[in-house]
Amino acid sequence: QEIFSRPDSLRTKDSELTYRLTQFSGDFANAAIKGDLQSMVKFGGGREVIGSVPDRPDDNRIKLDDTSHSLFVQKALEHQLKLVLITEDGKFLVGVDKEEDAEAIAAVDPIDNSGEHEAGLDTPPYIVFTFFDKNVGADGKYKPLVGGICDFLRERLLFYSEGKNRLFQYVDRKDDEERIIGWDIEEREIKQKAPKKITDPGFVSVTYMGSNLYSLPFIDNFRKLIEEMHPKGRFHGKGGSHAPLLLVTGADLYVMVDDIRTENSPGYVMAKAAGFGVWVYDLNGNVTDYEFDPKIEDSERRLHILIMARDEATRDGIIKYWEETQRENELQKSRKAFADSNPEAFELFRSSQAQPSTN
């Protein structure tokens, strides 16, 4: 029985690959839920450190990462997929010996939140993946074909195909004495929500605060964002490559400072399918749409500021917070330099500023 069935009439030459990727997605998520991954997490296993992650001093590679990676490759081979697989650990070939023989490129985060699992924190892990056309299109972009964010503890899958998201829930129940096991689409429809202002009640902002490599730069540069949020707004510090799932189910904003491409390429298309813009603000002050590009996933790993927001007004507000903080920091540096080089003059200046006006 095929987990995600499609009429055979749709299995044209052009859609055959998408069809097989769809079947893989359901089968892989099913195996993650009913196999070793879910039980490993539930019982606190898979925490053994087996290596390091390139360019990620905050992150180890643990047994849980490798178990998920191996399962992904195993299922891909079972479905006779020929892939270039790109993860934070590097580039791998699956089912082929040469890149040119691959039929698709897979951007994958085998386990998001593995660092939290290693530390024993009660934070659910996710598997995030998107398959892209192996050839760049006429528009200079790599077309996303199929993707998913598998929340294998809660047994649900956000599935992307043909530009749309669908949220599936794994079920194992009796219905009129008949046992139903498999994937049911959730009753509630995923609808695009109207943009909110940062100051509105209920506005939800997401980032990742698990390591001080990310929390300190965020607080240093976006403290005003937190200060200006409504008390009934929510600031969620447990983001990651699964953040598009949070955006689909209710969050309004995702912001990261100095994140890496391989953390965002596996899932960003699902944010775009939910009506979010995904932008990068670079060190030169330029704003560009984020797009997957296998040629620069390694060479240009770091993203200065990544923004996922419902509209450009929110995006521009985030950039404004950053620019104002930079001006304030430069002013502080100038004052310190003046104080260090001319302490007496600086003290005289401070005294004059402290005196009340006689006007």
mmCIF file of C-alpha atoms in Angstrom:
data_model
loop_
_atom_site.group_PDB
_atom_site.id
_atom_site.type_symbol
_atom_site.label_atom_id
_atom_site.label_comp_id
_atom_site.label_asym_id
_atom_site.label_seq_id
_atom_site.Cartn_x
_atom_site.Cartn_y
_atom_site.Cartn_z
ATOM 1 C CA GLN A 1 0.000 0.000 0.000
ATOM 2 C CA GLU A 2 1.404 3.373 -1.002
ATOM 3 C CA ILE A 3 1.385 5.886 1.845
ATOM 4 C CA PHE A 4 0.829 8.901 -0.390
ATOM 5 C CA SER A 5 -1.141 7.569 -3.353
ATOM 6 C CA ARG A 6 -1.592 9.390 -6.643
ATOM 7 C CA PRO A 7 -3.610 8.275 -9.669
ATOM 8 C CA ASP A 8 -1.508 6.421 -12.219
ATOM 9 C CA SER A 9 -2.698 8.929 -14.819
ATOM 10 C CA LEU A 10 -0.476 11.509 -13.140
ATOM 11 C CA ARG A 11 2.606 9.350 -13.502
ATOM 12 C CA THR A 12 3.815 11.022 -16.673
ATOM 13 C CA LYS A 13 7.428 11.142 -17.705
ATOM 14 C CA ASP A 14 7.806 14.605 -16.162
ATOM 15 C CA SER A 15 6.170 13.675 -12.856
ATOM 16 C CA GLU A 16 7.638 10.194 -12.371
ATOM 17 C CA LEU A 17 10.497 11.492 -10.240
ATOM 18 C CA THR A 18 8.167 13.640 -8.117
ATOM 19 C CA TYR A 19 5.926 10.607 -7.673
ATOM 20 C CA ARG A 20 8.815 8.471 -6.379
ATOM 21 C CA LEU A 21 10.045 11.263 -4.102
ATOM 22 C CA THR A 22 6.530 11.525 -2.680
ATOM 23 C CA GLN A 23 6.436 7.788 -1.942
ATOM 24 C CA PHE A 24 9.894 8.009 -0.370
ATOM 25 C CA SER A 25 8.782 10.851 1.919
ATOM 26 C CA GLY A 26 5.884 8.912 3.385
ATOM 27 C CA ASP A 27 7.883 5.711 3.707
ATOM 28 C CA PHE A 28 10.842 7.463 5.347
ATOM 29 C CA ALA A 29 8.665 9.348 7.842
ATOM 30 C CA ASN A 30 6.818 6.123 8.634
ATOM 31 C CA ALA A 31 10.131 4.360 9.323
ATOM 32 C CA ALA A 32 11.331 7.240 11.527
ATOM 33 C CA ILE A 33 8.176 6.959 13.636
ATOM 34 C CA LYS A 34 7.942 3.181 13.879
ATOM 35 C CA GLY A 35 11.629 2.334 13.792
ATOM 36 C CA ASP A 36 14.691 2.993 15.916
ATOM 37 C CA LEU A 37 14.634 6.798 15.809
ATOM 38 C CA GLN A 38 11.507 7.399 17.878
ATOM 39 C CA SER A 39 12.329 4.746 20.457
ATOM 40 C CA MET A 40 15.927 5.970 20.666
ATOM 41 C CA VAL A 41 14.773 9.495 21.542
ATOM 42 C CA LYS A 42 12.022 8.375 23.924
ATOM 43 C CA PHE A 43 14.474 6.338 25.973
ATOM 44 C CA GLY A 44 17.321 8.869 25.865
ATOM 45 C CA GLY A 45 19.563 6.870 23.557
ATOM 46 C CA GLY A 46 21.781 7.966 20.692
ATOM 47 C CA ARG A 47 23.674 10.634 22.658
ATOM 48 C CA GLU A 48 27.128 9.195 22.060
ATOM 49 C CA VAL A 49 29.451 11.691 20.358
ATOM 50 C CA ILE A 50 30.970 10.199 17.222
ATOM 51 C CA GLY A 51 32.433 13.268 15.548
ATOM 52 C CA SER A 52 32.312 17.017 15.006
ATOM 53 C CA VAL A 53 30.350 19.143 12.551
ATOM 54 C CA PRO A 54 32.416 21.240 10.090
ATOM 55 C CA ASP A 55 32.364 24.970 10.894
ATOM 56 C CA ARG A 56 30.027 24.358 13.851
ATOM 57 C CA PRO A 57 32.009 24.626 17.119
ATOM 58 C CA ASP A 58 28.703 24.524 19.021
ATOM 59 C CA ASP A 59 27.624 21.192 17.569
ATOM 60 C CA ASN A 60 28.712 17.545 17.812
ATOM 61 C CA ARG A 61 27.663 14.710 15.571
ATOM 62 C CA ILE A 62 26.005 12.084 17.748
ATOM 63 C CA LYS A 63 24.710 8.565 17.143
ATOM 64 C CA LEU A 64 21.165 9.869 16.623
ATOM 65 C CA ASP A 65 22.407 12.013 13.697
ATOM 66 C CA ASP A 66 24.101 9.042 12.058
ATOM 67 C CA THR A 67 21.110 6.751 12.618
ATOM 68 C CA SER A 68 18.813 9.218 10.835
ATOM 69 C CA HIS A 69 21.347 9.795 8.036
ATOM 70 C CA SER A 70 21.686 6.042 7.508
ATOM 71 C CA LEU A 71 17.911 5.582 7.466
ATOM 72 C CA PHE A 72 17.530 8.330 4.856
ATOM 73 C CA VAL A 73 20.138 6.686 2.608
ATOM 74 C CA GLN A 74 18.660 3.210 3.142
ATOM 75 C CA LYS A 75 15.162 4.337 2.160
ATOM 76 C CA ALA A 76 16.484 6.315 -0.807
ATOM 77 C CA LEU A 77 18.193 3.166 -2.119
ATOM 78 C CA GLU A 78 15.053 1.097 -1.538
ATOM 79 C CA HIS A 79 13.147 3.599 -3.690
ATOM 80 C CA GLN A 80 15.939 3.470 -6.293
ATOM 81 C CA LEU A 81 16.664 7.180 -5.996
ATOM 82 C CA LYS A 82 19.854 8.615 -7.429
ATOM 83 C CA LEU A 83 20.886 11.607 -5.353
ATOM 84 C CA VAL A 84 23.460 14.172 -4.463
ATOM 85 C CA LEU A 85 22.911 14.498 -0.716
ATOM 86 C CA ILE A 86 23.998 17.742 0.985
ATOM 87 C CA THR A 87 24.050 18.003 4.784
ATOM 88 C CA GLU A 88 25.992 20.043 7.333
ATOM 89 C CA ASP A 89 28.572 17.222 7.296
ATOM 90 C CA GLY A 90 29.280 17.566 3.571
ATOM 91 C CA LYS A 91 28.247 16.166 0.200
ATOM 92 C CA PHE A 92 27.435 12.487 -0.428
ATOM 93 C CA LEU A 93 26.401 10.404 -3.443
ATOM 94 C CA VAL A 94 23.499 7.974 -3.090
ATOM 95 C CA GLY A 95 22.828 5.337 -5.744
ATOM 96 C CA VAL A 96 25.378 6.812 -8.171
ATOM 97 C CA ASP A 97 29.140 7.024 -8.539
ATOM 98 C CA LYS A 98 29.209 10.401 -10.298
ATOM 99 C CA GLU A 99 27.282 13.617 -9.603
ATOM 100 C CA GLU A 100 26.190 13.977 -13.215
ATOM 101 C CA ASP A 101 24.281 10.690 -12.964
ATOM 102 C CA ALA A 102 22.086 11.911 -10.086
ATOM 103 C CA GLU A 103 18.429 12.694 -10.780
ATOM 104 C CA ALA A 104 17.928 15.147 -7.887
ATOM 105 C CA ILE A 105 19.735 17.034 -5.139
ATOM 106 C CA ALA A 106 18.622 16.501 -1.543
ATOM 107 C CA ALA A 107 19.280 19.171 1.115
ATOM 108 C CA VAL A 108 18.879 17.396 4.458
ATOM 109 C CA ASP A 109 19.226 18.071 8.161
ATOM 110 C CA PRO A 110 19.172 14.464 9.491
ATOM 111 C CA ILE A 111 18.394 15.628 13.039
ATOM 112 C CA ASP A 112 17.562 19.172 14.062
ATOM 113 C CA ASN A 113 17.947 19.731 17.836
ATOM 114 C CA SER A 114 20.476 16.914 18.203
ATOM 115 C CA GLY A 115 22.530 19.174 20.501
ATOM 116 C CA GLU A 116 19.558 19.514 22.824
ATOM 117 C CA HIS A 117 19.044 15.745 22.776
ATOM 118 C CA GLU A 118 22.722 15.215 23.580
ATOM 119 C CA ALA A 119 22.334 17.544 26.575
ATOM 120 C CA GLY A 120 19.286 15.652 27.839
ATOM 121 C CA LEU A 121 16.851 18.502 27.251
ATOM 122 C CA ASP A 122 13.173 17.823 26.604
ATOM 123 C CA THR A 123 13.226 19.371 23.134
ATOM 124 C CA PRO A 124 11.752 17.355 20.256
ATOM 125 C CA PRO A 125 14.058 16.496 17.344
ATOM 126 C CA TYR A 126 13.012 16.926 13.729
ATOM 127 C CA ILE A 127 14.160 15.676 10.326
ATOM 128 C CA VAL A 128 14.094 18.297 7.578
ATOM 129 C CA PHE A 129 14.622 17.668 3.855
ATOM 130 C CA THR A 130 13.900 19.064 0.410
ATOM 131 C CA PHE A 131 14.620 17.521 -2.993
ATOM 132 C CA PHE A 132 15.594 19.933 -5.768
ATOM 133 C CA ASP A 133 15.842 19.534 -9.528
ATOM 134 C CA LYS A 134 19.454 18.741 -10.349
ATOM 135 C CA ASN A 135 19.521 21.358 -13.117
ATOM 136 C CA VAL A 136 19.263 25.086 -12.632
ATOM 137 C CA GLY A 137 16.195 26.605 -14.291
ATOM 138 C CA ALA A 138 15.946 29.433 -16.801
ATOM 139 C CA ASP A 139 15.313 31.789 -13.878
ATOM 140 C CA GLY A 140 18.659 30.830 -12.327
ATOM 141 C CA LYS A 141 17.000 28.866 -9.489
ATOM 142 C CA TYR A 142 16.918 25.211 -8.518
ATOM 143 C CA LYS A 143 13.292 24.110 -8.519
ATOM 144 C CA PRO A 144 12.102 22.432 -5.302
ATOM 145 C CA LEU A 145 10.274 19.176 -6.035
ATOM 146 C CA VAL A 146 9.275 17.558 -2.748
ATOM 147 C CA GLY A 147 10.120 18.274 0.890
ATOM 148 C CA GLY A 148 9.169 17.503 4.432
ATOM 149 C CA ILE A 149 9.630 18.294 8.109
ATOM 150 C CA CYS A 150 9.134 15.119 10.111
ATOM 151 C CA ASP A 151 8.178 15.606 13.765
ATOM 152 C CA PHE A 152 8.608 11.932 14.552
ATOM 153 C CA LEU A 153 7.884 12.188 18.279
ATOM 154 C CA ARG A 154 4.484 13.815 17.677
ATOM 155 C CA GLU A 155 4.085 11.557 14.635
ATOM 156 C CA ARG A 156 3.301 14.227 12.087
ATOM 157 C CA LEU A 157 4.774 15.326 8.775
ATOM 158 C CA LEU A 158 4.649 18.696 7.063
ATOM 159 C CA PHE A 159 4.806 17.673 3.423
ATOM 160 C CA TYR A 160 5.653 20.002 0.513
ATOM 161 C CA SER A 161 4.847 19.296 -3.122
ATOM 162 C CA GLU A 162 3.870 21.363 -6.162
ATOM 163 C CA GLY A 163 4.256 24.631 -4.260
ATOM 164 C CA LYS A 164 1.872 23.670 -1.436
ATOM 165 C CA ASN A 165 2.161 22.431 2.155
ATOM 166 C CA ARG A 166 0.025 19.697 3.671
ATOM 167 C CA LEU A 167 0.138 18.574 7.291
ATOM 168 C CA PHE A 168 -0.275 14.837 7.899
ATOM 169 C CA GLN A 169 -0.799 13.005 11.181
ATOM 170 C CA TYR A 170 0.169 9.372 11.640
ATOM 171 C CA VAL A 171 -2.763 7.360 13.002
ATOM 172 C CA ASP A 172 -3.114 3.931 14.544
ATOM 173 C CA ARG A 173 -6.708 3.492 15.672
ATOM 174 C CA LYS A 174 -9.857 1.427 15.360
ATOM 175 C CA ASP A 175 -12.700 2.886 13.311
ATOM 176 C CA ASP A 176 -15.930 0.839 13.192
ATOM 177 C CA GLU A 177 -13.983 -2.227 14.303
ATOM 178 C CA GLU A 178 -11.491 -1.724 11.489
ATOM 179 C CA ARG A 179 -7.935 -0.838 12.420
ATOM 180 C CA ILE A 180 -6.513 2.108 10.472
ATOM 181 C CA ILE A 181 -2.758 2.517 10.318
ATOM 182 C CA GLY A 182 -1.135 5.148 8.137
ATOM 183 C CA TRP A 183 -1.224 8.853 7.307
ATOM 184 C CA ASP A 184 -4.350 10.975 7.644
ATOM 185 C CA ILE A 185 -4.414 14.572 6.517
ATOM 186 C CA GLU A 186 -5.311 16.804 9.449
ATOM 187 C CA GLU A 187 -8.800 18.235 9.415
ATOM 188 C CA ARG A 188 -7.691 21.832 9.777
ATOM 189 C CA GLU A 189 -6.609 23.432 6.542
ATOM 190 C CA ILE A 190 -3.326 25.337 6.398
ATOM 191 C CA LYS A 191 -4.250 28.904 5.523
ATOM 192 C CA GLN A 192 -2.034 31.920 5.026
ATOM 193 C CA LYS A 193 -2.514 34.418 7.820
ATOM 194 C CA ALA A 194 -2.585 38.190 7.511
ATOM 195 C CA PRO A 195 0.636 39.931 8.584
ATOM 196 C CA LYS A 196 0.788 41.286 12.130
ATOM 197 C CA LYS A 197 2.835 44.134 13.516
ATOM 198 C CA ILE A 198 5.621 43.296 15.926
ATOM 199 C CA THR A 199 3.799 45.311 18.585
ATOM 200 C CA ASP A 200 0.499 43.423 18.156
ATOM 201 C CA PRO A 201 -0.755 41.008 20.838
ATOM 202 C CA GLY A 202 -0.096 37.443 19.797
ATOM 203 C CA PHE A 203 2.886 38.235 17.550
ATOM 204 C CA VAL A 204 5.288 35.271 17.729
ATOM 205 C CA SER A 205 8.992 35.731 17.013
ATOM 206 C CA VAL A 206 11.377 32.772 16.712
ATOM 207 C CA THR A 207 15.156 32.408 16.817
ATOM 208 C CA TYR A 208 17.641 29.899 18.200
ATOM 209 C CA MET A 209 19.105 30.670 21.622
ATOM 210 C CA GLY A 210 20.555 27.267 22.520
ATOM 211 C CA SER A 211 24.187 28.320 22.094
ATOM 212 C CA ASN A 212 25.780 31.634 23.014
ATOM 213 C CA LEU A 213 27.226 31.703 19.492
ATOM 214 C CA TYR A 214 23.687 32.658 18.447
ATOM 215 C CA SER A 215 22.004 34.018 21.581
ATOM 216 C CA LEU A 216 24.575 36.745 22.317
ATOM 217 C CA PRO A 217 24.618 38.237 18.787
ATOM 218 C CA PHE A 218 20.826 38.158 18.732
ATOM 219 C CA ILE A 219 20.423 39.893 22.112
ATOM 220 C CA ASP A 220 23.161 42.411 21.305
ATOM 221 C CA ASN A 221 21.524 43.421 18.046
ATOM 222 C CA PHE A 222 17.803 42.733 18.455
ATOM 223 C CA ARG A 223 17.089 43.611 22.054
ATOM 224 C CA LYS A 224 14.715 46.336 20.821
ATOM 225 C CA LEU A 225 12.677 43.706 18.981
ATOM 226 C CA ILE A 226 12.022 41.902 22.264
ATOM 227 C CA GLU A 227 11.425 45.149 24.161
ATOM 228 C CA GLU A 228 8.852 46.402 21.649
ATOM 229 C CA MET A 229 6.860 43.174 21.520
ATOM 230 C CA HIS A 230 3.496 43.190 23.289
ATOM 231 C CA PRO A 231 3.409 41.396 26.681
ATOM 232 C CA LYS A 232 0.946 38.968 25.105
ATOM 233 C CA GLY A 233 3.355 38.335 22.254
ATOM 234 C CA ARG A 234 5.681 35.356 22.474
ATOM 235 C CA PHE A 235 9.410 35.048 21.921
ATOM 236 C CA HIS A 236 10.417 31.467 21.139
ATOM 237 C CA GLY A 237 14.120 30.642 21.381
ATOM 238 C CA LYS A 238 14.023 27.047 20.151
ATOM 239 C CA GLY A 239 14.176 27.500 16.392
ATOM 240 C CA GLY A 240 16.390 25.709 13.906
ATOM 241 C CA SER A 241 16.004 24.124 10.499
ATOM 242 C CA HIS A 242 12.472 23.068 11.545
ATOM 243 C CA ALA A 243 11.446 26.747 11.996
ATOM 244 C CA PRO A 244 9.251 26.719 8.835
ATOM 245 C CA LEU A 245 6.985 24.226 10.624
ATOM 246 C CA LEU A 246 6.582 26.772 13.442
ATOM 247 C CA LEU A 247 5.764 29.458 10.871
ATOM 248 C CA VAL A 248 3.201 27.233 9.151
ATOM 249 C CA THR A 249 1.465 26.463 12.456
ATOM 250 C CA GLY A 250 1.338 30.008 13.840
ATOM 251 C CA ALA A 251 4.615 31.908 14.289
ATOM 252 C CA ASP A 252 5.091 35.242 12.490
ATOM 253 C CA LEU A 253 8.842 35.759 12.254
ATOM 254 C CA TYR A 254 12.130 33.860 12.214
ATOM 255 C CA VAL A 255 15.433 35.720 12.548
ATOM 256 C CA MET A 256 18.960 34.321 12.788
ATOM 257 C CA VAL A 257 22.356 36.008 12.982
ATOM 258 C CA ASP A 258 25.390 34.326 11.379
ATOM 259 C CA ASP A 259 23.593 31.052 10.666
ATOM 260 C CA ILE A 260 24.755 28.567 8.011
ATOM 261 C CA ARG A 261 23.141 27.703 4.683
ATOM 262 C CA THR A 262 22.942 23.963 5.356
ATOM 263 C CA GLU A 263 20.743 24.719 8.389
ATOM 264 C CA ASN A 264 18.200 26.580 6.235
ATOM 265 C CA SER A 265 18.251 25.043 2.754
ATOM 266 C CA PRO A 266 16.452 21.843 3.866
ATOM 267 C CA GLY A 267 13.266 23.654 4.924
ATOM 268 C CA TYR A 268 12.971 27.218 3.626
ATOM 269 C CA VAL A 269 10.715 26.281 0.678
ATOM 270 C CA MET A 270 8.001 25.291 3.154
ATOM 271 C CA ALA A 271 8.126 28.789 4.652
ATOM 272 C CA LYS A 272 7.742 30.267 1.163
ATOM 273 C CA ALA A 273 4.830 27.952 0.402
ATOM 274 C CA ALA A 274 3.136 29.294 3.546
ATOM 275 C CA GLY A 275 3.345 32.855 2.217
ATOM 276 C CA PHE A 276 6.542 33.952 3.958
ATOM 277 C CA GLY A 277 9.374 35.812 2.346
ATOM 278 C CA VAL A 278 12.855 34.431 3.036
ATOM 279 C CA TRP A 279 15.642 36.989 2.799
ATOM 280 C CA VAL A 280 19.324 37.446 3.565
ATOM 281 C CA TYR A 281 20.693 40.809 4.684
ATOM 282 C CA ASP A 282 24.425 40.776 3.967
ATOM 283 C CA LEU A 283 27.374 42.671 5.417
ATOM 284 C CA ASN A 284 27.200 45.216 2.599
ATOM 285 C CA GLY A 285 23.612 46.131 3.429
ATOM 286 C CA ASN A 286 22.075 44.257 0.475
ATOM 287 C CA VAL A 287 18.815 42.316 0.768
ATOM 288 C CA THR A 288 18.381 39.229 -1.438
ATOM 289 C CA ASP A 289 15.892 36.384 -1.674
ATOM 290 C CA TYR A 290 17.234 33.190 -0.161
ATOM 291 C CA GLU A 291 17.560 30.379 -2.685
ATOM 292 C CA PHE A 292 19.199 26.981 -2.589
ATOM 293 C CA ASP A 293 22.407 26.796 -4.617
ATOM 294 C CA PRO A 294 24.521 23.629 -4.363
ATOM 295 C CA LYS A 295 27.546 25.491 -5.703
ATOM 296 C CA ILE A 296 27.797 27.736 -2.632
ATOM 297 C CA GLU A 297 26.400 25.560 0.185
ATOM 298 C CA ASP A 298 29.964 24.967 1.399
ATOM 299 C CA SER A 299 31.928 27.945 0.095
ATOM 300 C CA GLU A 300 29.491 30.564 1.427
ATOM 301 C CA ARG A 301 28.135 28.770 4.472
ATOM 302 C CA ARG A 302 27.465 31.765 6.731
ATOM 303 C CA LEU A 303 24.432 34.031 6.432
ATOM 304 C CA HIS A 304 24.832 37.474 8.029
ATOM 305 C CA ILE A 305 21.146 37.883 8.911
ATOM 306 C CA LEU A 306 18.420 35.487 7.803
ATOM 307 C CA ILE A 307 14.837 36.750 7.951
ATOM 308 C CA MET A 308 11.614 34.820 7.361
ATOM 309 C CA ALA A 309 8.624 37.164 7.609
ATOM 310 C CA ARG A 310 5.090 37.495 6.240
ATOM 311 C CA ASP A 311 5.751 40.861 4.573
ATOM 312 C CA GLU A 312 8.488 43.294 3.601
ATOM 313 C CA ALA A 313 7.393 45.805 6.260
ATOM 314 C CA THR A 314 8.297 43.342 9.017
ATOM 315 C CA ARG A 315 11.541 42.498 7.240
ATOM 316 C CA ASP A 316 12.469 46.165 6.956
ATOM 317 C CA GLY A 317 11.650 46.666 10.632
ATOM 318 C CA ILE A 318 14.139 43.934 11.551
ATOM 319 C CA ILE A 319 16.802 45.542 9.381
ATOM 320 C CA LYS A 320 16.076 48.896 11.019
ATOM 321 C CA TYR A 321 16.665 47.377 14.471
ATOM 322 C CA TRP A 322 20.030 46.115 13.251
ATOM 323 C CA GLU A 323 21.093 49.410 11.672
ATOM 324 C CA GLU A 324 20.089 51.466 14.725
ATOM 325 C CA THR A 325 22.091 49.137 16.973
ATOM 326 C CA GLN A 326 25.141 49.452 14.729
ATOM 327 C CA ARG A 327 24.950 53.278 14.887
ATOM 328 C CA GLU A 328 24.656 53.163 18.670
ATOM 329 C CA ASN A 329 27.618 50.790 18.886
ATOM 330 C CA GLU A 330 29.735 53.070 16.701
ATOM 331 C CA LEU A 331 28.826 56.036 18.903
ATOM 332 C CA GLN A 332 29.855 54.086 22.000
ATOM 333 C CA LYS A 333 33.167 53.164 20.378
ATOM 334 C CA SER A 334 33.814 56.800 19.471
ATOM 335 C CA ARG A 335 33.094 57.922 23.016
ATOM 336 C CA LYS A 336 35.377 55.262 24.455
ATOM 337 C CA ALA A 337 38.179 56.168 22.060
ATOM 338 C CA PHE A 338 37.788 59.846 23.002
ATOM 339 C CA ALA A 339 37.794 58.980 26.722
ATOM 340 C CA ASP A 340 40.903 56.823 26.385
ATOM 341 C CA SER A 341 42.870 59.421 24.410
ATOM 342 C CA ASN A 342 41.656 62.562 26.238
ATOM 343 C CA PRO A 343 40.474 61.572 29.724
ATOM 344 C CA GLU A 344 40.460 65.115 31.122
ATOM 345 C CA ALA A 345 38.570 66.564 28.173
ATOM 346 C CA PHE A 346 36.098 63.668 28.265
ATOM 347 C CA GLU A 347 35.457 64.203 31.973
ATOM 348 C CA LEU A 348 34.857 67.906 31.336
ATOM 349 C CA PHE A 349 32.438 66.960 28.541
ATOM 350 C CA ARG A 350 30.554 64.536 30.813
ATOM 351 C CA SER A 351 30.291 67.164 33.537
ATOM 352 C CA SER A 352 28.860 69.703 31.110
ATOM 353 C CA GLN A 353 26.279 67.183 29.921
ATOM 354 C CA ALA A 354 25.234 66.435 33.495
ATOM 355 C CA GLN A 355 24.644 70.089 34.430
ATOM 356 C CA PRO A 356 21.012 71.275 34.209
ATOM 357 C CA SER A 357 20.198 73.773 31.485
ATOM 358 C CA THR A 358 19.912 77.444 32.528
ATOM 359 C CA ASN A 359 17.494 78.259 29.672
#
